[in-house]
Amino acid sequence: MNNTEKLRTWLPLALGLVVLPTLNANAAFVMSLDDLSDAAGPTIIYDGSGSDFGGPLGVITYSGAIGSFNVNVTTGVSKPIVGPTTLDLNSINVTGASGGTLVVKITDTDFTGDYEALAAAFGGTTNGAIDIDFLYDLNNGEFTGTSFAGGSHVASTGNLSFSNDLWGTVLPGEPFSLSIVATIHHNNGGELTSFDATIAPVPLPASALLFGSALAGLGLGWGAKKRRPGR
């Protein structure tokens, strides 16, 4: 084999070694799993990578142990499987011998469309506590932006389930990124948290109606106050 043939043989392989990490580093759809109670860093799963069990692009699935959580089964769904402007996170988590704090989050970039409001919803059950934040970022960054909606739940006797439907105003513009961040707190081993959280678009007329309803409510309250002196 001459030098030219060797170059033709090895150049694609070399390029593959260089390009593959670059593709992963720039992947738009990413999942992160991090047990804050141990010293290990987060487990990062890129859409379509070898550690992603999700199959088609737009679905990320992980199944395994994360720190003190000996069971973690998490799936994130985004474009092009669902859309537009839809992001969903589903996760089941069980602690092993001791408690811990687990951060489960997904992010996706390059969403398009002008929205003045976004809808968010979450629900599930827990033996511990959970905090969920929904992020919107006009800078189109991964796991960045401001929270336009969120909620939390702390379990108590006979009060393990939770659910909420929310919406929040955002500044129109594109492209933008969306993220869902869930922080799970378990005080003891053997505790379980299972939840689903989603972001969905609110069309401009609907968001205007929501905003108008809020203003109308304020107006009615103000009118009532103004009428009192005339009674």
mmCIF file of C-alpha atoms in Angstrom, residues 16-142:
data_model
loop_
_atom_site.group_PDB
_atom_site.id
_atom_site.type_symbol
_atom_site.label_atom_id
_atom_site.label_comp_id
_atom_site.label_asym_id
_atom_site.label_seq_id
_atom_site.Cartn_x
_atom_site.Cartn_y
_atom_site.Cartn_z
ATOM 1 C CA GLY A 16 -14.527 10.344 12.555
ATOM 2 C CA LEU A 17 -12.551 10.457 15.789
ATOM 3 C CA VAL A 18 -12.465 14.226 15.628
ATOM 4 C CA VAL A 19 -16.011 14.882 14.447
ATOM 5 C CA LEU A 20 -17.890 12.519 16.790
ATOM 6 C CA PRO A 21 -17.028 14.366 20.035
ATOM 7 C CA THR A 22 -17.732 17.669 18.285
ATOM 8 C CA LEU A 23 -21.218 16.495 17.325
ATOM 9 C CA ASN A 24 -21.886 15.396 20.890
ATOM 10 C CA ALA A 25 -20.571 18.672 22.310
ATOM 11 C CA ASN A 26 -22.908 20.650 20.058
ATOM 12 C CA ALA A 27 -25.955 18.419 20.475
ATOM 13 C CA ALA A 28 -29.079 20.482 21.074
ATOM 14 C CA PHE A 29 -31.065 17.932 23.100
ATOM 15 C CA VAL A 30 -29.342 16.868 26.342
ATOM 16 C CA MET A 31 -30.227 15.079 29.599
ATOM 17 C CA SER A 32 -28.341 15.532 32.867
ATOM 18 C CA LEU A 33 -28.617 13.364 36.015
ATOM 19 C CA ASP A 34 -26.709 14.403 39.135
ATOM 20 C CA ASP A 35 -26.818 13.111 42.721
ATOM 21 C CA LEU A 36 -25.731 16.143 44.748
ATOM 22 C CA SER A 37 -25.046 13.992 47.805
ATOM 23 C CA ASP A 38 -21.971 12.352 46.246
ATOM 24 C CA ALA A 39 -18.726 13.720 44.824
ATOM 25 C CA ALA A 40 -19.218 12.355 41.323
ATOM 26 C CA GLY A 41 -20.115 14.724 38.527
ATOM 27 C CA PRO A 42 -23.352 14.620 36.544
ATOM 28 C CA THR A 43 -24.169 11.880 34.060
ATOM 29 C CA ILE A 44 -24.713 13.608 30.704
ATOM 30 C CA ILE A 45 -26.636 11.860 27.910
ATOM 31 C CA TYR A 46 -26.757 13.362 24.430
ATOM 32 C CA ASP A 47 -29.565 12.563 22.028
ATOM 33 C CA GLY A 48 -28.431 9.725 19.770
ATOM 34 C CA SER A 49 -25.278 8.922 21.768
ATOM 35 C CA GLY A 50 -24.223 5.439 22.872
ATOM 36 C CA SER A 51 -25.612 5.947 26.389
ATOM 37 C CA ASP A 52 -29.021 6.980 25.021
ATOM 38 C CA PHE A 53 -31.479 4.055 24.998
ATOM 39 C CA GLY A 54 -34.225 6.194 23.461
ATOM 40 C CA GLY A 55 -33.982 5.079 19.835
ATOM 41 C CA PRO A 56 -35.087 7.807 17.393
ATOM 42 C CA LEU A 57 -33.799 11.370 17.494
ATOM 43 C CA GLY A 58 -35.926 13.462 19.792
ATOM 44 C CA VAL A 59 -36.085 10.783 22.518
ATOM 45 C CA ILE A 60 -33.479 10.293 25.262
ATOM 46 C CA THR A 61 -33.801 7.402 27.725
ATOM 47 C CA TYR A 62 -31.506 6.413 30.588
ATOM 48 C CA SER A 63 -31.869 3.444 32.939
ATOM 49 C CA GLY A 64 -29.438 2.696 35.752
ATOM 50 C CA ALA A 65 -28.125 3.824 39.124
ATOM 51 C CA ILE A 66 -27.163 7.430 39.875
ATOM 52 C CA GLY A 67 -25.270 7.840 43.152
ATOM 53 C CA SER A 68 -27.456 6.874 46.111
ATOM 54 C CA PHE A 69 -30.415 6.357 43.765
ATOM 55 C CA ASN A 70 -30.164 2.708 42.759
ATOM 56 C CA VAL A 71 -33.103 3.051 40.360
ATOM 57 C CA ASN A 72 -33.361 5.816 37.794
ATOM 58 C CA VAL A 73 -35.429 5.437 34.644
ATOM 59 C CA THR A 74 -35.731 8.752 32.832
ATOM 60 C CA THR A 75 -37.059 9.671 29.387
ATOM 61 C CA GLY A 76 -37.010 13.052 27.709
ATOM 62 C CA VAL A 77 -38.981 13.832 24.545
ATOM 63 C CA SER A 78 -38.498 16.799 22.223
ATOM 64 C CA LYS A 79 -38.480 17.754 18.555
ATOM 65 C CA PRO A 80 -38.763 16.271 15.975
ATOM 66 C CA ILE A 81 -40.878 13.565 17.704
ATOM 67 C CA VAL A 82 -43.210 16.151 19.260
ATOM 68 C CA GLY A 83 -43.749 19.798 18.583
ATOM 69 C CA PRO A 84 -43.804 22.573 18.040
ATOM 70 C CA THR A 85 -42.193 23.984 21.178
ATOM 71 C CA THR A 86 -42.924 20.912 23.287
ATOM 72 C CA LEU A 87 -40.591 19.347 25.842
ATOM 73 C CA ASP A 88 -41.469 16.452 28.169
ATOM 74 C CA LEU A 89 -39.608 14.818 31.060
ATOM 75 C CA ASN A 90 -40.668 11.559 32.743
ATOM 76 C CA SER A 91 -38.676 9.962 35.559
ATOM 77 C CA ILE A 92 -38.863 7.194 38.198
ATOM 78 C CA ASN A 93 -36.343 7.335 41.051
ATOM 79 C CA VAL A 94 -35.738 5.108 44.096
ATOM 80 C CA THR A 95 -33.029 5.541 46.727
ATOM 81 C CA GLY A 96 -30.976 2.570 47.890
ATOM 82 C CA ALA A 97 -29.535 2.269 51.395
ATOM 83 C CA SER A 98 -29.652 5.999 52.171
ATOM 84 C CA GLY A 99 -31.303 9.208 51.058
ATOM 85 C CA GLY A 100 -29.983 11.749 48.607
ATOM 86 C CA THR A 101 -30.737 14.716 46.380
ATOM 87 C CA LEU A 102 -31.015 14.077 42.652
ATOM 88 C CA VAL A 103 -31.250 16.725 39.933
ATOM 89 C CA VAL A 104 -32.953 15.426 36.783
ATOM 90 C CA LYS A 105 -33.044 17.833 33.856
ATOM 91 C CA ILE A 106 -33.358 18.082 30.091
ATOM 92 C CA THR A 107 -32.748 20.923 27.673
ATOM 93 C CA ASP A 108 -33.176 21.551 23.961
ATOM 94 C CA THR A 109 -32.175 24.510 21.793
ATOM 95 C CA ASP A 110 -33.164 26.083 18.475
ATOM 96 C CA PHE A 111 -36.908 26.288 19.048
ATOM 97 C CA THR A 112 -38.678 28.729 16.742
ATOM 98 C CA GLY A 113 -41.929 30.677 16.845
ATOM 99 C CA ASP A 114 -43.014 33.881 18.551
ATOM 100 C CA TYR A 115 -44.753 33.256 21.868
ATOM 101 C CA GLU A 116 -45.866 35.622 24.591
ATOM 102 C CA ALA A 117 -46.730 32.791 26.982
ATOM 103 C CA LEU A 118 -45.918 29.128 27.515
ATOM 104 C CA ALA A 119 -47.890 26.446 29.331
ATOM 105 C CA ALA A 120 -46.314 24.033 31.808
ATOM 106 C CA ALA A 121 -47.694 21.104 33.765
ATOM 107 C CA PHE A 122 -46.369 18.494 36.169
ATOM 108 C CA GLY A 123 -47.672 15.662 38.296
ATOM 109 C CA GLY A 124 -46.671 12.494 40.091
ATOM 110 C CA THR A 125 -46.092 10.936 43.502
ATOM 111 C CA THR A 126 -43.274 11.143 46.031
ATOM 112 C CA ASN A 127 -42.307 9.867 49.483
ATOM 113 C CA GLY A 128 -39.918 12.793 49.779
ATOM 114 C CA ALA A 129 -39.980 16.226 48.160
ATOM 115 C CA ILE A 130 -39.659 17.629 44.646
ATOM 116 C CA ASP A 131 -39.041 21.045 43.093
ATOM 117 C CA ILE A 132 -39.641 21.646 39.377
ATOM 118 C CA ASP A 133 -38.631 24.672 37.294
ATOM 119 C CA PHE A 134 -39.428 25.430 33.658
ATOM 120 C CA LEU A 135 -36.835 27.602 31.895
ATOM 121 C CA TYR A 136 -36.992 29.788 28.765
ATOM 122 C CA ASP A 137 -33.869 31.340 27.227
ATOM 123 C CA LEU A 138 -33.712 33.763 24.282
ATOM 124 C CA ASN A 139 -29.923 33.300 24.315
ATOM 125 C CA ASN A 140 -30.593 29.716 23.170
ATOM 126 C CA GLY A 141 -28.281 28.152 25.762
ATOM 127 C CA GLU A 142 -28.329 24.679 27.301
#
